[in-house]
PDB file of C-alpha atoms and ligand atoms in Angstrom:
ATOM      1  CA  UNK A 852      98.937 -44.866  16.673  1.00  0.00           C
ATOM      2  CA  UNK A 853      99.126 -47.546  13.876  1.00  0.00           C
ATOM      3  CA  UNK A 854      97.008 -46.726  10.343  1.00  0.00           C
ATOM      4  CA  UNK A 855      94.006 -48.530  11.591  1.00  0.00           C
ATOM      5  CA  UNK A 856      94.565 -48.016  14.999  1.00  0.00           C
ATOM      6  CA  UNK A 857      94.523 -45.138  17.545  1.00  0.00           C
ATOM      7  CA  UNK A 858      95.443 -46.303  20.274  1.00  0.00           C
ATOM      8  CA  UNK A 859      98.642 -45.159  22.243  1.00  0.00           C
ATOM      9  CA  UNK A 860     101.698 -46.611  22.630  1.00  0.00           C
ATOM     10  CA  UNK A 861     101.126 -49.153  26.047  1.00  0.00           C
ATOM     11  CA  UNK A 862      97.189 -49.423  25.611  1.00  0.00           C
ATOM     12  CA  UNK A 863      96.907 -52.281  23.916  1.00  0.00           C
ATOM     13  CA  UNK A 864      97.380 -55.799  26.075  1.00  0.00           C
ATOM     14  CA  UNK A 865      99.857 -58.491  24.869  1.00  0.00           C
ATOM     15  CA  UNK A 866      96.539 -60.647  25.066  1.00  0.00           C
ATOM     16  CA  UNK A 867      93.754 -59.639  22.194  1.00  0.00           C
ATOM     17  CA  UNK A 868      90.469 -61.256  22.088  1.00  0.00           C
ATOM     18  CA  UNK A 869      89.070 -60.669  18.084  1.00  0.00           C
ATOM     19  CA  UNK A 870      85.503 -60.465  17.523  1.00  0.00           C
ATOM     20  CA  UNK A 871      84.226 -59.749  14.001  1.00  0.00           C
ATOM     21  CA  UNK A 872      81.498 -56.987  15.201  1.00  0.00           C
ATOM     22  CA  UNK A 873      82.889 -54.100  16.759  1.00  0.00           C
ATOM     23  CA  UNK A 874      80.009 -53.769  18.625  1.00  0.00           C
ATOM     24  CA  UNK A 875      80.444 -57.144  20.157  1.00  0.00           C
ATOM     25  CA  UNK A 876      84.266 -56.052  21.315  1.00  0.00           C
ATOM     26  CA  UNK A 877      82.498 -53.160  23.238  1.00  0.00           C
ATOM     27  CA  UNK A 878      79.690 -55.794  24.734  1.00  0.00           C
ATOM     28  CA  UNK A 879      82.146 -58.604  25.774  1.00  0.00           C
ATOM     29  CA  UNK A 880      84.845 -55.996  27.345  1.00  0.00           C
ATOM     30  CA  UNK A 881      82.099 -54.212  29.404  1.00  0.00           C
ATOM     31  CA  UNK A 882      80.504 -57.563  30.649  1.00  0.00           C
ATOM     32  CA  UNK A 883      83.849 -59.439  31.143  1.00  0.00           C
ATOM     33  CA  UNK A 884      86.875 -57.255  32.025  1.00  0.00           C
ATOM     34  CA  UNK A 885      87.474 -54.998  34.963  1.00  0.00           C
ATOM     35  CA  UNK A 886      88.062 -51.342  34.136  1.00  0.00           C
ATOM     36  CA  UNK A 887      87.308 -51.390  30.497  1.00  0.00           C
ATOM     37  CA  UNK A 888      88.578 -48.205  28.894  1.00  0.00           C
ATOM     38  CA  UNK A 889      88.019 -48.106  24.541  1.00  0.00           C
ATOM     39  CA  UNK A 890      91.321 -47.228  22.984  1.00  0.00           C
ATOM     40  CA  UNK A 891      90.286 -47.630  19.408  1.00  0.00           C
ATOM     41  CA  UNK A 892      87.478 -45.551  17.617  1.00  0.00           C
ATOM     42  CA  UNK A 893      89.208 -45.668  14.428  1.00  0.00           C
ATOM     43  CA  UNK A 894      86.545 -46.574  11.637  1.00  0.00           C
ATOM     44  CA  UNK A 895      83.928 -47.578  14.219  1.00  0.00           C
ATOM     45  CA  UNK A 896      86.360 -50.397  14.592  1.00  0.00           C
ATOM     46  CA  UNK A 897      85.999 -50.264  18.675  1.00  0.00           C
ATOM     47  CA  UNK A 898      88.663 -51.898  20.986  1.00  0.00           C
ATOM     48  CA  UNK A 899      88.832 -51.810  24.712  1.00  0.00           C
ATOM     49  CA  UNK A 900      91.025 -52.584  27.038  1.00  0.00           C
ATOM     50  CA  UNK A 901      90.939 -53.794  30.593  1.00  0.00           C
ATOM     51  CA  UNK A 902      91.484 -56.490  32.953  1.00  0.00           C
ATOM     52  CA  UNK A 903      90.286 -60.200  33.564  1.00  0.00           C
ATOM     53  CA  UNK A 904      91.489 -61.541  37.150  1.00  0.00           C
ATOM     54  CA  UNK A 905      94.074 -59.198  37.021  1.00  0.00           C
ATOM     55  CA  UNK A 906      95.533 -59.735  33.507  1.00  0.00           C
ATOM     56  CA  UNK A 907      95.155 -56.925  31.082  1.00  0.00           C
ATOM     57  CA  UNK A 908      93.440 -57.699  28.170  1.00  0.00           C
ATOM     58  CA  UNK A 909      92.265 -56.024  24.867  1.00  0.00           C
ATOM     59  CA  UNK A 910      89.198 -56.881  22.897  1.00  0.00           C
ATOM     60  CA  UNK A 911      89.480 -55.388  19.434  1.00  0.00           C
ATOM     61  CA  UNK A 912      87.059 -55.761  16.494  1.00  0.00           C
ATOM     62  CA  UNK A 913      88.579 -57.346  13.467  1.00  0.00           C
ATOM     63  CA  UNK A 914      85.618 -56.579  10.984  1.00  0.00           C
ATOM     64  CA  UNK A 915      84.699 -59.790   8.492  1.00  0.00           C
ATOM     65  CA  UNK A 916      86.848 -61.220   6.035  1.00  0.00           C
ATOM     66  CA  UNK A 917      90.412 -61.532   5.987  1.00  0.00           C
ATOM     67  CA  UNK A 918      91.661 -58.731   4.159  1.00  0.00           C
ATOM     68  CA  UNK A 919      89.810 -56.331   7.433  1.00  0.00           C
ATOM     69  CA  UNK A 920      91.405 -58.685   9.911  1.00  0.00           C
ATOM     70  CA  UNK A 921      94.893 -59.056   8.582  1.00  0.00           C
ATOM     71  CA  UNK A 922      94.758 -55.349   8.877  1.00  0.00           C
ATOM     72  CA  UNK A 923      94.231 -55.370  12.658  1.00  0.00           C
ATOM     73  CA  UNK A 924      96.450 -58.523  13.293  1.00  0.00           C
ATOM     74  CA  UNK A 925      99.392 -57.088  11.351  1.00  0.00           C
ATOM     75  CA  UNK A 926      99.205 -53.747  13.686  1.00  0.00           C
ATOM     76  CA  UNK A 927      98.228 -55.600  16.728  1.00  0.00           C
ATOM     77  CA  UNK A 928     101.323 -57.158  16.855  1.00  0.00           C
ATOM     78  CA  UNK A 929     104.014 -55.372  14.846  1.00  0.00           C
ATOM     79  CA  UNK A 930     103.040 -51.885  15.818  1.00  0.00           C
ATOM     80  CA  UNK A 931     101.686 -52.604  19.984  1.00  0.00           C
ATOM     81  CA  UNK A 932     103.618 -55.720  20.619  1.00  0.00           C
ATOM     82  CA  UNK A 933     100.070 -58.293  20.859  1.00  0.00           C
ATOM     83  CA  UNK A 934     101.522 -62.125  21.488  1.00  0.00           C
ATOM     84  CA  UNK A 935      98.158 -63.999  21.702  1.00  0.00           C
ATOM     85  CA  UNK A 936      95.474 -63.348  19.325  1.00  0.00           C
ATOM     86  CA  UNK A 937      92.506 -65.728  19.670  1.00  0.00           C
ATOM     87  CA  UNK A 938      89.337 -64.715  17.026  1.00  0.00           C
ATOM     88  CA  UNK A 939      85.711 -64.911  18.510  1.00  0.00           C
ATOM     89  CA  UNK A 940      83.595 -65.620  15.888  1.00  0.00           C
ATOM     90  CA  UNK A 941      80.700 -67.565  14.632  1.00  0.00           C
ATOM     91  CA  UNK A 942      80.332 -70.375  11.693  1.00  0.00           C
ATOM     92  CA  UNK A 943      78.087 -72.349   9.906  1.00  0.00           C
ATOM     93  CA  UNK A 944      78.070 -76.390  10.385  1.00  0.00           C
ATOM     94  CA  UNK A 945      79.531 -78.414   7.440  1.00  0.00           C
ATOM     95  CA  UNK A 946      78.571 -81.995   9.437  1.00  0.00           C
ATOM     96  CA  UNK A 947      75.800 -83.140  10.844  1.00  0.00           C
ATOM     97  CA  UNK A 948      77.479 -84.031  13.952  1.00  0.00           C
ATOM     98  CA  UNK A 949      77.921 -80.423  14.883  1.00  0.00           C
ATOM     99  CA  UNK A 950      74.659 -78.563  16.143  1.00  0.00           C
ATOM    100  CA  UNK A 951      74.102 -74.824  16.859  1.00  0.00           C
ATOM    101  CA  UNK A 952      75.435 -73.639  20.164  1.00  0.00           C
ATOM    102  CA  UNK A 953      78.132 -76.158  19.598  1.00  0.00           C
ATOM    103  CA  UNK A 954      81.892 -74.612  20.196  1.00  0.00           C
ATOM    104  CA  UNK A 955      84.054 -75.386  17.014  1.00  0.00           C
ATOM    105  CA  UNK A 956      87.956 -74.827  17.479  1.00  0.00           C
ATOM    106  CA  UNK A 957      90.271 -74.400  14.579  1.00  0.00           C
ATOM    107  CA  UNK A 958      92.925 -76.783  14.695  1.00  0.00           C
ATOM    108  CA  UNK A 959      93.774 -76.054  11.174  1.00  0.00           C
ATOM    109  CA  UNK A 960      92.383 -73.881   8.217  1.00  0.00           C
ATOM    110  CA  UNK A 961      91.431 -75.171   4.451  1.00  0.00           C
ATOM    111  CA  UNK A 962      91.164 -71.528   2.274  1.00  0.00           C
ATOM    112  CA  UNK A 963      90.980 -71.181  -1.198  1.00  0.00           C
ATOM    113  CA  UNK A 964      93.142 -68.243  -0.523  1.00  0.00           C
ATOM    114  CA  UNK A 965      94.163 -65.960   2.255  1.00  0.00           C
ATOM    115  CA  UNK A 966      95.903 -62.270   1.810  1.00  0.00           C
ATOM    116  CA  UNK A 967      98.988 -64.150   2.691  1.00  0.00           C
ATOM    117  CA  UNK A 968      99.042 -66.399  -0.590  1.00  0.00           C
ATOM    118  CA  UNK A 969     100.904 -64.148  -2.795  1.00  0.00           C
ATOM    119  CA  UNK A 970     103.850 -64.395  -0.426  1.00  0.00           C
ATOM    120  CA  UNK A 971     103.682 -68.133  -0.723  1.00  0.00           C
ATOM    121  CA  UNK A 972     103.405 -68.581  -4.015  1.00  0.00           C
ATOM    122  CA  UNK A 973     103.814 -71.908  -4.631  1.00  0.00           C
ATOM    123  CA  UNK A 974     103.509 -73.178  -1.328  1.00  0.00           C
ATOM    124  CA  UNK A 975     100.689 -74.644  -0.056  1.00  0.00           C
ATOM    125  CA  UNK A 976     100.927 -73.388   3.762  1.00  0.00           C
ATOM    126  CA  UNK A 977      98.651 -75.095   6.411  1.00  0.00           C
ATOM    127  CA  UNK A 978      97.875 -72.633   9.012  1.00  0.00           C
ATOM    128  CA  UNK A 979      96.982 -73.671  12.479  1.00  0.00           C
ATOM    129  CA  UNK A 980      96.607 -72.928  15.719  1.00  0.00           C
ATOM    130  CA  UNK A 981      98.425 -72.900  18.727  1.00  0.00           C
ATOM    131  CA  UNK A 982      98.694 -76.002  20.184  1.00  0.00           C
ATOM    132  CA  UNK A 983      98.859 -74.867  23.769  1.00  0.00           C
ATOM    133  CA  UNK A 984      95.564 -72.229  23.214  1.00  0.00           C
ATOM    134  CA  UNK A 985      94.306 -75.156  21.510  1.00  0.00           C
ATOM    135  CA  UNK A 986      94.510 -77.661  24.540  1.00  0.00           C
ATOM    136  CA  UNK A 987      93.388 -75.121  27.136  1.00  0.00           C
ATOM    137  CA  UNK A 988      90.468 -73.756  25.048  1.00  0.00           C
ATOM    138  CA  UNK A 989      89.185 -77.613  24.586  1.00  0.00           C
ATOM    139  CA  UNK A 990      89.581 -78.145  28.203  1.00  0.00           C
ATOM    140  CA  UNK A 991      87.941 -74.718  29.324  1.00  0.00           C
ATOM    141  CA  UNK A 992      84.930 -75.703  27.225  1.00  0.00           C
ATOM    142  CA  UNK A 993      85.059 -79.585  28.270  1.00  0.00           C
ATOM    143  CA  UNK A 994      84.995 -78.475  32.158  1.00  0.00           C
ATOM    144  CA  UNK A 995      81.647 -76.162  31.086  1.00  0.00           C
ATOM    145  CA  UNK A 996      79.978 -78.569  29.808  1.00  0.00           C
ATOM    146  CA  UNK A 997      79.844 -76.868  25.722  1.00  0.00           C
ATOM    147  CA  UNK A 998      79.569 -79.468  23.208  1.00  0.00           C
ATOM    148  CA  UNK A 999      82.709 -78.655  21.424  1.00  0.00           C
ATOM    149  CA  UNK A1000      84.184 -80.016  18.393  1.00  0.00           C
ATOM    150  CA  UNK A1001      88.004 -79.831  17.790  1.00  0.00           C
ATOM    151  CA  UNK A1002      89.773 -79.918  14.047  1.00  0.00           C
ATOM    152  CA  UNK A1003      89.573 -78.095  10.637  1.00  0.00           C
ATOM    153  CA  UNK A1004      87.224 -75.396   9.519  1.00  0.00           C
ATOM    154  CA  UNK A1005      86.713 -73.656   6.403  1.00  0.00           C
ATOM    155  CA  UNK A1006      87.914 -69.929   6.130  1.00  0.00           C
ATOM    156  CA  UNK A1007      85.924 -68.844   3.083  1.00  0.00           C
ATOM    157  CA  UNK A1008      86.656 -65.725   1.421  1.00  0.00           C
ATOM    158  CA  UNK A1009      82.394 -65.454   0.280  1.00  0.00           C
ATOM    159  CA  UNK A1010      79.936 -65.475   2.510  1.00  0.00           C
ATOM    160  CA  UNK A1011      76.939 -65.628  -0.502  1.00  0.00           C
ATOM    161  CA  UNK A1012      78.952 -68.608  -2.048  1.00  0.00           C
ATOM    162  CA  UNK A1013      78.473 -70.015  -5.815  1.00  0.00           C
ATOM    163  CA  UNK A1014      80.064 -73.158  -5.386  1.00  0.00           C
ATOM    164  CA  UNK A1015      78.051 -75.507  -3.362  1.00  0.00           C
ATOM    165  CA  UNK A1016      80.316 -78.355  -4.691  1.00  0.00           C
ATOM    166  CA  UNK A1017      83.315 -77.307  -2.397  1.00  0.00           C
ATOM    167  CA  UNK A1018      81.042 -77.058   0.602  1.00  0.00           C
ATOM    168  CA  UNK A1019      80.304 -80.894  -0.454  1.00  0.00           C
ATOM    169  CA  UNK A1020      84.084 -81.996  -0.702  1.00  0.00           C
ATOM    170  CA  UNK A1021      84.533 -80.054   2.818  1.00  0.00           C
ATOM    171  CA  UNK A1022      82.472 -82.169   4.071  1.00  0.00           C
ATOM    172  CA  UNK A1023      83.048 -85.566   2.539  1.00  0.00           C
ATOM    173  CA  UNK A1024      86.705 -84.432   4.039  1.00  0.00           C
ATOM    174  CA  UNK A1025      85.101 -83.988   7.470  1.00  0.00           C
ATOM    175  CA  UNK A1026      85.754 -80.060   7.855  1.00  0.00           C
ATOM    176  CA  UNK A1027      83.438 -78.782  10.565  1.00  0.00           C
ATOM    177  CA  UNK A1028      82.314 -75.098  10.040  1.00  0.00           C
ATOM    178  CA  UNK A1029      82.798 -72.504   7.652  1.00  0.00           C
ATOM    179  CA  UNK A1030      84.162 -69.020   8.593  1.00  0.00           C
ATOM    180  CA  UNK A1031      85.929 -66.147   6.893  1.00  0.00           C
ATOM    181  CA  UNK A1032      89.048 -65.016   9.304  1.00  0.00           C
ATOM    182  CA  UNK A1033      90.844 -67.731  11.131  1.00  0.00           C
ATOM    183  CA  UNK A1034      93.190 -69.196   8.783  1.00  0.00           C
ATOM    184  CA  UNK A1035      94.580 -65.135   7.991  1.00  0.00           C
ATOM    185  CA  UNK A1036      94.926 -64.747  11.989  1.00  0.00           C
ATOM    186  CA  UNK A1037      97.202 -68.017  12.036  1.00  0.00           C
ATOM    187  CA  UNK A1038      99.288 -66.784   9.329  1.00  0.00           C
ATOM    188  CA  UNK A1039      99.959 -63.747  10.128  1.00  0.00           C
ATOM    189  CA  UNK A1040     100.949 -64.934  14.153  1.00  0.00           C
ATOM    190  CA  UNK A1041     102.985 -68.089  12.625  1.00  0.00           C
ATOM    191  CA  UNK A1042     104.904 -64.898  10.565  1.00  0.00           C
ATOM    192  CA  UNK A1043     105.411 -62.867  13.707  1.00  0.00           C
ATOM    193  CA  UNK A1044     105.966 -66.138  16.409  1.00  0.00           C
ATOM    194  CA  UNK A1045     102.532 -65.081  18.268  1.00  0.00           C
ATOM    195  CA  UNK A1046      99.839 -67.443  19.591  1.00  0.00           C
ATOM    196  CA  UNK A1047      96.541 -67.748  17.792  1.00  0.00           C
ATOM    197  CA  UNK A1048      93.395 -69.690  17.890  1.00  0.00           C
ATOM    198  CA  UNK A1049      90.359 -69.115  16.621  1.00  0.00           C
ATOM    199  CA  UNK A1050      87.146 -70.162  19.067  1.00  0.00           C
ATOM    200  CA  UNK A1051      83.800 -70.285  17.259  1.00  0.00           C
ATOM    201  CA  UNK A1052      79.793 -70.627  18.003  1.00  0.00           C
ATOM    202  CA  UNK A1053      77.727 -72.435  15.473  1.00  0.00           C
ATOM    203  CA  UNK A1054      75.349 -69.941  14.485  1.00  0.00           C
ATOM    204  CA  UNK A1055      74.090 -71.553  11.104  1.00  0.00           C
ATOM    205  CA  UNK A1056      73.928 -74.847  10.205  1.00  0.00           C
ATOM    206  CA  UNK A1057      74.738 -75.772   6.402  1.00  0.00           C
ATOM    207  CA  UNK A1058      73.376 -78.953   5.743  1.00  0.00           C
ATOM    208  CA  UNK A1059      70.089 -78.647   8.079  1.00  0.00           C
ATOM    209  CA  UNK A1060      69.183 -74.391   6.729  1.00  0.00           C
ATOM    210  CA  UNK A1061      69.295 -73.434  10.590  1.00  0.00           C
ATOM    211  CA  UNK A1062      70.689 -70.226  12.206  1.00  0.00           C
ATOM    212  CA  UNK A1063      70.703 -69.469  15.677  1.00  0.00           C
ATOM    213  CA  UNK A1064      67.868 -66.887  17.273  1.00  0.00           C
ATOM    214  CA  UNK A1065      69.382 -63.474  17.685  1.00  0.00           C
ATOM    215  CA  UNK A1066      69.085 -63.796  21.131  1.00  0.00           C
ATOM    216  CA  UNK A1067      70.599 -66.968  21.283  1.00  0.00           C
ATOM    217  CA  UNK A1068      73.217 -65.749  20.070  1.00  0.00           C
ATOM    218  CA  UNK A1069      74.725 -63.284  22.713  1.00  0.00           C
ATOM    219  CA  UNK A1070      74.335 -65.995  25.122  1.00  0.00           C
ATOM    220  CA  UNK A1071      76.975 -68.091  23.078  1.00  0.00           C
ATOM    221  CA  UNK A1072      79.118 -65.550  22.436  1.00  0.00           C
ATOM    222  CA  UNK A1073      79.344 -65.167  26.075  1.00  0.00           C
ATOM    223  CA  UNK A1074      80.480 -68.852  26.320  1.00  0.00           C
ATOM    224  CA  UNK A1075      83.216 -67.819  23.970  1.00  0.00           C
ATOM    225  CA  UNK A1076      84.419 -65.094  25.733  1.00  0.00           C
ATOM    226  CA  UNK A1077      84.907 -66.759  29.246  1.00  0.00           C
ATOM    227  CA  UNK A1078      86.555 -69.859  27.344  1.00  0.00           C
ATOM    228  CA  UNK A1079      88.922 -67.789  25.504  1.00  0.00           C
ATOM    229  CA  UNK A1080      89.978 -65.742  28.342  1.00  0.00           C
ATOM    230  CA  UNK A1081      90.433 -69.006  30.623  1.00  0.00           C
ATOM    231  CA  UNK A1082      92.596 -70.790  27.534  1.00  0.00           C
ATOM    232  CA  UNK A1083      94.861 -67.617  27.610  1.00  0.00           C
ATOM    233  CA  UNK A1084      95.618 -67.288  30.742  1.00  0.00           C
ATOM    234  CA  UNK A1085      95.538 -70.945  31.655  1.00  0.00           C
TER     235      UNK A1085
HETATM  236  N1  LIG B2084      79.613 -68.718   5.887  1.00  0.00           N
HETATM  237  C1  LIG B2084      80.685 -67.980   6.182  1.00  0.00           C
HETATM  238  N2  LIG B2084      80.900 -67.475   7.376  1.00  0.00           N
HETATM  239  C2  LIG B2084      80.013 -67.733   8.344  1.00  0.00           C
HETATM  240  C3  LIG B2084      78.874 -68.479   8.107  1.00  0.00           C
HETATM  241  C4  LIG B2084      78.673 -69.008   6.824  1.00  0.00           C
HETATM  242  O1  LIG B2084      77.680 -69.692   6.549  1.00  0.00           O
HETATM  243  N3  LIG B2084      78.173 -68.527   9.269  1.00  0.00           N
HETATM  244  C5  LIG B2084      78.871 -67.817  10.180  1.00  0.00           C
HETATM  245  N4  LIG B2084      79.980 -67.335   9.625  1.00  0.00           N
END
């Protein structure tokens, strides 16, 4: 057991899938992986683990915002030995090229701060993904057929946001969606020498006031799921 986490020593997979909603971990884990068995109850954070074609893997809410995830990422790896952490998550469009449904992969992060920038200081760190998650996720979701968008995103510590004008720079500097969690997850791996990538469904669109149909929405995160279990493994 870690603080946040009760699971054994062994029951988590070197491979962690990270939804925000807990309740999504126990959805995609049930529909996707063989044998799912939940080794985390802690908090109503759920986690599962099980296996895809044979691989073990462990789904394992991260809860929103990066303070919650940097929780789970620190113990995922430091206290049960995770190596590839990919988030699966939704965003809101900052361009008008990107539509909902669309996949949108981090390549890299802008934040106005993460829970990492007290360590830095000074330092203006750039966190990004994985280039070989990266490459396999845009290929898993090019040989679907998704409409997917590669490059920055926006990892926002607000979701009800008071400063419209930095949504406006984001976009005149052609960052694609805004989330709250990715550019945490790639810190925190880049720290330990894990993989991350963060895979993401448009749910809201920014510029256009859309959001996605609840049950739209399940249906993408599906999508997500089967991409970022292909890009792992690939
Ligand atoms: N802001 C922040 N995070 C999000 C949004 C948003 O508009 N949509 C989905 N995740």
């Amino acid at each position: 057991m870690s603080i946040h986490i009760g699971a054994k020593p062994g029951e988590i997979a070197e491979t962690v899938l990270m939804p925000g909603d807990p309740l999504r971990a126990k959805w995609a884990a049930e529909t996707f992986l063989d044998d799912p068995v939940c080794i985390n109850e802690v908090r109503g954070m759920l986690g599962f683990t099980g296996t895809w074609k044979g691989r073990r893997v462990t789904i394992q809410g991260s809860g929103m915002g990066m303070p919650s995830l940097s929780i789970y990422a620190n113990e995922l790896i430091r206290d049960y030995g995770a190596k590839t952490l990919i988030r699966i998550g939704s965003c809101g469009a900052m361009q008008e090229s990107v539509a909902l449904r669309d996949i949108v992969i981090g390549m890299a992060c802008t934040a106005m701060s993460t829970p990492s920038l007290g360590f830095f200081k000074e330092l203006s760190f750039a966190p990004c993904a994985d280039y070989g998650l990266l490459r396999a996720a845009a290929d898993a979701a090019a040989a679907r057929g998704t409409p997917t968008h590669v490059g920055n995103i926006y990892s926002a510590d607000v979701f009800y946001d008071e400063r419209p004008d930095l949504n406006e720079q984001m976009t005149r500097h052609g960052v694609l969606a805004v989330e709250m969690e990715a550019a945490e997850l790639y810190t925190v791996a880049a720290r330990f020498g894990c993989r991350a990538l963060a895979i993401l469904t448009v749910s809201d669109h920014l510029l256009r006031g859309e959001a996605l149909p609840s049950a739209d929405r399940q249906t993408s995160f599906g999508d997500m799921v089967e991409i970022a279990l292909e890009a792992a493994f690939s």
